[in-house]
Amino acid sequence: QVQLVESGGGLVQPGGSLRLSCAASGSISLINAMGWFRQAPGKERDFVAAINWIASSTMYADSVKGRFTISRDNAKNTVYLQMNSLKPEDTAVYICAAPLSPAVAGSDLVDVDEYDYWGQGTQVTVSS
């Protein structure tokens, strides 16, 4: 089993920045990729960004490209999501996730159904 715990959410003004963290514990040797998703009230859970550290690759939703950066600290077993130039439409609960199978890679990482482990989420609110 893998446990994921997010932190770093909060209230920020438009144009501001936040850095989210997702700390992994448990059987972390099982996973080689992680993703961030977000869900606004009444909406579906949408892909935001993913990182595969075996393939040394990252990918982003079009809506966040150039503004968000996903990264990993191997020593801390933590994945980060640096969010800059935040917009009101970025308001959502941000949730990190990890797929169990190492075969999940590339474009598969945008698919919510490919993920097996989920954190509890952290609220991000962008408002003046």
Coordinates of N, CA and C in Angstrom, one line a residue:
Q1 N 0.8 -1.2 0.0 CA 0.0 0.0 0.0 C 0.9 1.2 0.0
V2 N 0.3 2.3 -0.6 CA 1.0 3.6 -0.7 C 0.0 4.6 -0.1
Q3 N 0.6 5.5 0.8 CA -0.2 6.6 1.3 C 0.3 7.9 0.8
L4 N -0.6 8.7 0.4 CA -0.3 10.0 -0.2 C -0.9 11.1 0.6
V5 N -0.2 12.1 1.0 CA -0.7 13.2 1.8 C -0.3 14.6 1.2
E6 N -1.3 15.3 0.8 CA -1.1 16.6 0.2 C -1.0 17.7 1.2
S7 N -0.3 18.8 0.9 CA -0.3 20.0 1.7 C 0.0 21.2 0.8
G8 N -0.2 22.4 1.4 CA 0.2 23.6 0.7 C -0.9 24.4 0.1
G9 N -2.1 23.9 0.1 CA -3.2 24.7 -0.4 C -3.5 25.9 0.4
G10 N -4.4 26.8 -0.1 CA -4.8 28.0 0.6 C -5.5 29.0 -0.3
L11 N -5.7 30.2 0.2 CA -6.3 31.3 -0.5 C -5.2 32.2 -1.1
V12 N -5.3 32.5 -2.4 CA -4.3 33.3 -3.0 C -5.0 34.3 -4.0
Q13 N -4.5 35.4 -4.2 CA -5.1 36.4 -5.1 C -4.7 36.0 -6.6
P14 N -5.5 36.4 -7.5 CA -5.2 36.2 -8.9 C -3.8 36.7 -9.3
G15 N -3.0 35.9 -10.0 CA -1.6 36.3 -10.3 C -0.6 35.8 -9.3
G16 N -1.1 35.3 -8.2 CA -0.2 34.8 -7.1 C 0.3 33.4 -7.4
S17 N 1.0 32.8 -6.4 CA 1.7 31.5 -6.5 C 1.4 30.7 -5.3
L18 N 1.4 29.4 -5.5 CA 1.4 28.4 -4.4 C 2.2 27.2 -4.8
R19 N 2.7 26.5 -3.8 CA 3.4 25.3 -4.1 C 2.8 24.2 -3.3
L20 N 2.2 23.2 -4.0 CA 1.6 22.0 -3.3 C 2.6 20.9 -3.2
S21 N 2.5 20.2 -2.1 CA 3.4 19.0 -1.8 C 2.5 17.8 -1.7
C22 N 3.1 16.6 -2.1 CA 2.5 15.3 -2.0 C 3.5 14.4 -1.5
A23 N 3.4 14.0 -0.2 CA 4.4 13.1 0.4 C 3.9 11.7 0.4
A24 N 4.7 10.8 -0.1 CA 4.4 9.4 -0.3 C 5.0 8.6 0.8
S25 N 4.3 7.6 1.3 CA 4.9 6.7 2.3 C 4.3 5.3 2.0
G26 N 4.9 4.3 2.7 CA 4.5 2.9 2.5 C 5.3 2.2 1.4
S27 N 4.7 1.5 0.6 CA 5.5 0.7 -0.4 C 5.8 1.5 -1.6
I28 N 6.6 2.6 -1.4 CA 6.8 3.5 -2.5 C 7.7 3.0 -3.6
S29 N 8.4 1.9 -3.3 CA 9.2 1.3 -4.4 C 8.3 0.8 -5.5
L30 N 7.0 0.6 -5.2 CA 6.1 0.1 -6.3 C 5.8 1.1 -7.4
I31 N 6.0 2.4 -7.1 CA 5.5 3.4 -8.0 C 6.6 4.1 -8.7
N32 N 6.4 4.5 -9.9 CA 7.4 5.2 -10.7 C 6.8 6.5 -11.4
A33 N 5.6 6.8 -11.0 CA 5.0 8.0 -11.6 C 3.9 8.5 -10.6
M34 N 3.7 9.8 -10.6 CA 2.6 10.4 -9.9 C 2.0 11.5 -10.7
G35 N 0.7 11.8 -10.3 CA 0.0 12.9 -11.0 C -0.7 13.7 -10.1
W36 N -1.1 14.9 -10.6 CA -2.0 15.8 -9.8 C -3.2 16.0 -10.7
F37 N -4.3 15.9 -10.0 CA -5.6 16.2 -10.6 C -6.3 17.3 -9.8
R38 N -7.4 17.8 -10.3 CA -8.2 18.8 -9.5 C -9.6 18.6 -9.8
Q39 N -10.4 19.0 -8.8 CA -11.9 18.9 -8.9 C -12.6 20.1 -8.3
A40 N -13.3 20.8 -9.1 CA -14.1 21.9 -8.7 C -15.5 21.4 -8.3
P41 N -16.2 22.1 -7.5 CA -17.6 21.6 -7.1 C -18.5 21.4 -8.3
G42 N -19.1 20.2 -8.3 CA -20.0 19.9 -9.4 C -19.4 19.5 -10.7
K43 N -18.1 19.4 -10.7 CA -17.4 19.1 -11.9 C -16.6 17.8 -11.8
E44 N -16.1 17.2 -12.9 CA -15.4 16.0 -12.9 C -13.9 16.3 -12.5
R45 N -13.3 15.2 -12.1 CA -11.9 15.3 -11.7 C -11.0 15.4 -13.0
D46 N -10.2 16.5 -13.1 CA -9.5 16.7 -14.3 C -8.0 16.6 -14.1
F47 N -7.3 16.1 -15.1 CA -5.8 16.0 -15.0 C -5.2 17.3 -15.0
V48 N -4.1 17.5 -14.2 CA -3.4 18.7 -14.2 C -1.9 18.5 -14.7
A49 N -1.2 17.6 -14.1 CA 0.2 17.3 -14.4 C 0.6 15.9 -13.9
A50 N 1.6 15.4 -14.5 CA 2.2 14.1 -14.1 C 3.7 14.1 -14.3
I51 N 4.3 13.2 -13.5 CA 5.7 13.0 -13.7 C 6.1 11.6 -13.6
N52 N 6.9 11.1 -14.5 CA 7.4 9.7 -14.5 C 8.9 9.8 -14.3
W53 N 9.4 9.4 -13.1 CA 10.8 9.6 -12.9 C 11.7 8.5 -13.5
I54 N 11.1 7.4 -13.9 CA 11.9 6.4 -14.6 C 12.2 6.9 -16.0
A55 N 11.2 7.5 -16.6 CA 11.3 8.0 -18.0 C 11.8 9.4 -18.0
S56 N 12.0 10.0 -16.8 CA 12.4 11.4 -16.8 C 11.5 12.3 -17.6
S57 N 10.2 12.1 -17.5 CA 9.3 12.9 -18.3 C 8.2 13.6 -17.4
T58 N 7.7 14.7 -17.9 CA 6.6 15.4 -17.3 C 5.5 15.7 -18.4
M59 N 4.3 15.9 -17.9 CA 3.3 16.3 -18.9 C 2.3 17.2 -18.2
Y60 N 1.6 18.0 -18.9 CA 0.7 19.0 -18.3 C -0.6 19.1 -19.2
A61 N -1.6 19.5 -18.5 CA -2.9 19.9 -19.2 C -2.6 21.2 -19.9
D62 N -3.3 21.4 -21.0 CA -3.1 22.6 -21.8 C -3.4 23.9 -21.0
S63 N -4.3 23.7 -20.1 CA -4.8 24.9 -19.3 C -3.7 25.4 -18.3
V64 N -2.7 24.6 -18.0 CA -1.7 25.0 -17.0 C -0.3 25.1 -17.5
K65 N -0.1 24.7 -18.8 CA 1.2 24.7 -19.4 C 1.8 26.1 -19.3
G66 N 3.0 26.2 -18.9 CA 3.7 27.5 -18.8 C 3.5 28.2 -17.5
R67 N 2.5 27.7 -16.7 CA 2.2 28.3 -15.4 C 2.6 27.3 -14.2
F68 N 2.3 26.0 -14.4 CA 2.6 25.0 -13.4 C 3.8 24.2 -13.7
T69 N 4.5 23.8 -12.7 CA 5.6 22.9 -12.8 C 5.6 21.8 -11.8
I70 N 5.7 20.5 -12.3 CA 5.7 19.4 -11.4 C 7.1 18.9 -11.3
S71 N 7.5 18.5 -10.0 CA 8.8 18.1 -9.8 C 8.8 17.1 -8.6
R72 N 10.0 16.4 -8.4 CA 10.1 15.4 -7.4 C 11.4 15.5 -6.6
D73 N 11.3 15.3 -5.3 CA 12.4 15.3 -4.4 C 12.6 13.8 -4.0
N74 N 13.5 13.1 -4.6 CA 13.6 11.7 -4.4 C 13.9 11.4 -2.9
A75 N 14.8 12.2 -2.3 CA 15.2 11.9 -0.9 C 14.0 12.1 0.0
K76 N 13.1 12.9 -0.3 CA 11.9 13.2 0.6 C 10.7 12.4 0.1
N77 N 10.8 11.6 -0.9 CA 9.6 10.9 -1.5 C 8.4 11.9 -1.6
T78 N 8.7 13.0 -2.1 CA 7.7 14.1 -2.3 C 7.6 14.6 -3.7
V79 N 6.4 14.8 -4.2 CA 6.2 15.4 -5.5 C 5.6 16.8 -5.2
Y80 N 6.1 17.8 -6.0 CA 5.6 19.2 -5.8 C 4.8 19.6 -7.0
L81 N 4.0 20.6 -6.8 CA 3.3 21.3 -7.9 C 3.4 22.7 -7.7
Q82 N 4.4 23.4 -8.4 CA 4.5 24.8 -8.3 C 3.5 25.5 -9.2
M83 N 2.7 26.3 -8.7 CA 1.6 27.0 -9.4 C 1.9 28.5 -9.4
N84 N 2.1 29.0 -10.6 CA 2.3 30.5 -10.8 C 1.2 31.1 -11.6
S85 N 1.1 32.4 -11.6 CA 0.1 33.1 -12.4 C -1.3 32.5 -12.2
L86 N -1.7 32.3 -11.0 CA -2.9 31.6 -10.7 C -4.1 32.5 -11.1
K87 N -5.1 31.8 -11.6 CA -6.4 32.4 -12.1 C -7.6 31.9 -11.3
P88 N -8.6 32.6 -11.2 CA -9.8 32.2 -10.5 C -10.3 30.8 -10.9
E89 N -10.1 30.5 -12.2 CA -10.6 29.2 -12.7 C -9.7 28.0 -12.3
D90 N -8.6 28.3 -11.6 CA -7.8 27.3 -11.0 C -8.3 26.8 -9.7
T91 N -9.3 27.5 -9.2 CA -9.9 27.1 -7.9 C -10.5 25.7 -7.9
A92 N -10.0 24.9 -7.0 CA -10.5 23.5 -7.0 C -9.8 22.8 -5.8
V93 N -10.2 21.6 -5.5 CA -9.5 20.7 -4.6 C -8.4 20.0 -5.5
Y94 N -7.2 20.1 -5.1 CA -6.1 19.4 -5.8 C -5.7 18.1 -5.1
I95 N -5.6 17.1 -5.9 CA -5.4 15.7 -5.4 C -4.3 15.1 -6.1
C96 N -3.4 14.5 -5.3 CA -2.3 13.7 -6.0 C -2.6 12.2 -6.0
A97 N -2.0 11.6 -6.9 CA -2.4 10.2 -7.2 C -1.2 9.4 -7.7
A98 N -1.2 8.1 -7.6 CA -0.1 7.3 -8.1 C -0.7 6.0 -8.7
P99 N -0.2 5.6 -9.8 CA -0.6 4.3 -10.4 C 0.3 3.2 -9.8
L100 N -0.3 2.0 -9.6 CA 0.5 0.9 -9.1 C 1.3 0.2 -10.2
S101 N 0.8 0.2 -11.4 CA 1.5 -0.6 -12.4 C 2.6 0.3 -13.1
P102 N 3.8 -0.2 -13.2 CA 4.8 0.5 -13.9 C 4.6 0.7 -15.4
A103 N 3.6 -0.1 -15.9 CA 3.2 0.0 -17.3 C 2.4 1.3 -17.6
V104 N 1.9 1.9 -16.6 CA 1.2 3.2 -16.8 C 2.2 4.3 -17.0
A105 N 2.2 4.8 -18.3 CA 3.2 5.8 -18.6 C 2.7 6.6 -19.8
G106 N 3.4 7.6 -20.1 CA 3.1 8.4 -21.3 C 1.7 9.0 -21.2
S107 N 0.9 8.9 -22.3 CA -0.4 9.5 -22.3 C -1.4 8.8 -21.4
D108 N -1.1 7.6 -20.9 CA -1.9 6.9 -19.9 C -2.1 7.8 -18.6
L109 N -1.0 8.6 -18.3 CA -1.0 9.3 -17.1 C -2.1 10.4 -17.0
V110 N -2.7 10.7 -18.1 CA -3.8 11.7 -18.0 C -5.1 11.1 -17.6
D111 N -5.2 9.8 -17.6 CA -6.4 9.1 -17.3 C -6.6 8.8 -15.9
V112 N -7.6 9.3 -15.3 CA -7.9 9.2 -13.8 C -8.1 7.7 -13.5
D113 N -8.6 6.9 -14.4 CA -8.8 5.5 -14.1 C -7.5 4.6 -14.1
E114 N -6.4 5.2 -14.5 CA -5.2 4.5 -14.4 C -4.5 4.6 -13.0
Y115 N -5.1 5.4 -12.1 CA -4.4 5.6 -10.8 C -5.1 4.7 -9.8
D116 N -4.2 4.2 -8.9 CA -4.7 3.3 -7.8 C -4.7 3.9 -6.4
Y117 N -3.8 4.9 -6.2 CA -3.7 5.5 -4.9 C -4.0 7.0 -5.0
W118 N -4.7 7.5 -4.0 CA -5.2 8.9 -4.0 C -5.0 9.5 -2.6
G119 N -4.6 10.7 -2.6 CA -4.6 11.5 -1.4 C -5.9 12.0 -1.1
Q120 N -6.0 12.8 0.0 CA -7.3 13.3 0.5 C -7.6 14.7 -0.2
G121 N -6.6 15.3 -0.8 CA -6.8 16.6 -1.5 C -6.5 17.8 -0.6
T122 N -6.2 18.9 -1.3 CA -6.0 20.2 -0.6 C -6.7 21.3 -1.4
Q123 N -7.3 22.2 -0.7 CA -8.1 23.2 -1.3 C -7.3 24.3 -1.8
V124 N -7.5 24.7 -3.0 CA -6.8 25.9 -3.6 C -7.9 26.9 -4.0
T125 N -7.9 28.1 -3.5 CA -8.9 29.1 -3.8 C -8.2 30.3 -4.4
V126 N -8.5 30.7 -5.6 CA -7.9 31.9 -6.2 C -9.0 33.0 -6.3
S127 N -8.9 34.0 -5.5 CA -9.9 35.0 -5.4 C -9.3 36.3 -4.8
S128 N -9.8 37.5 -5.3 CA -9.4 38.7 -4.8 C -10.4 39.2 -3.6

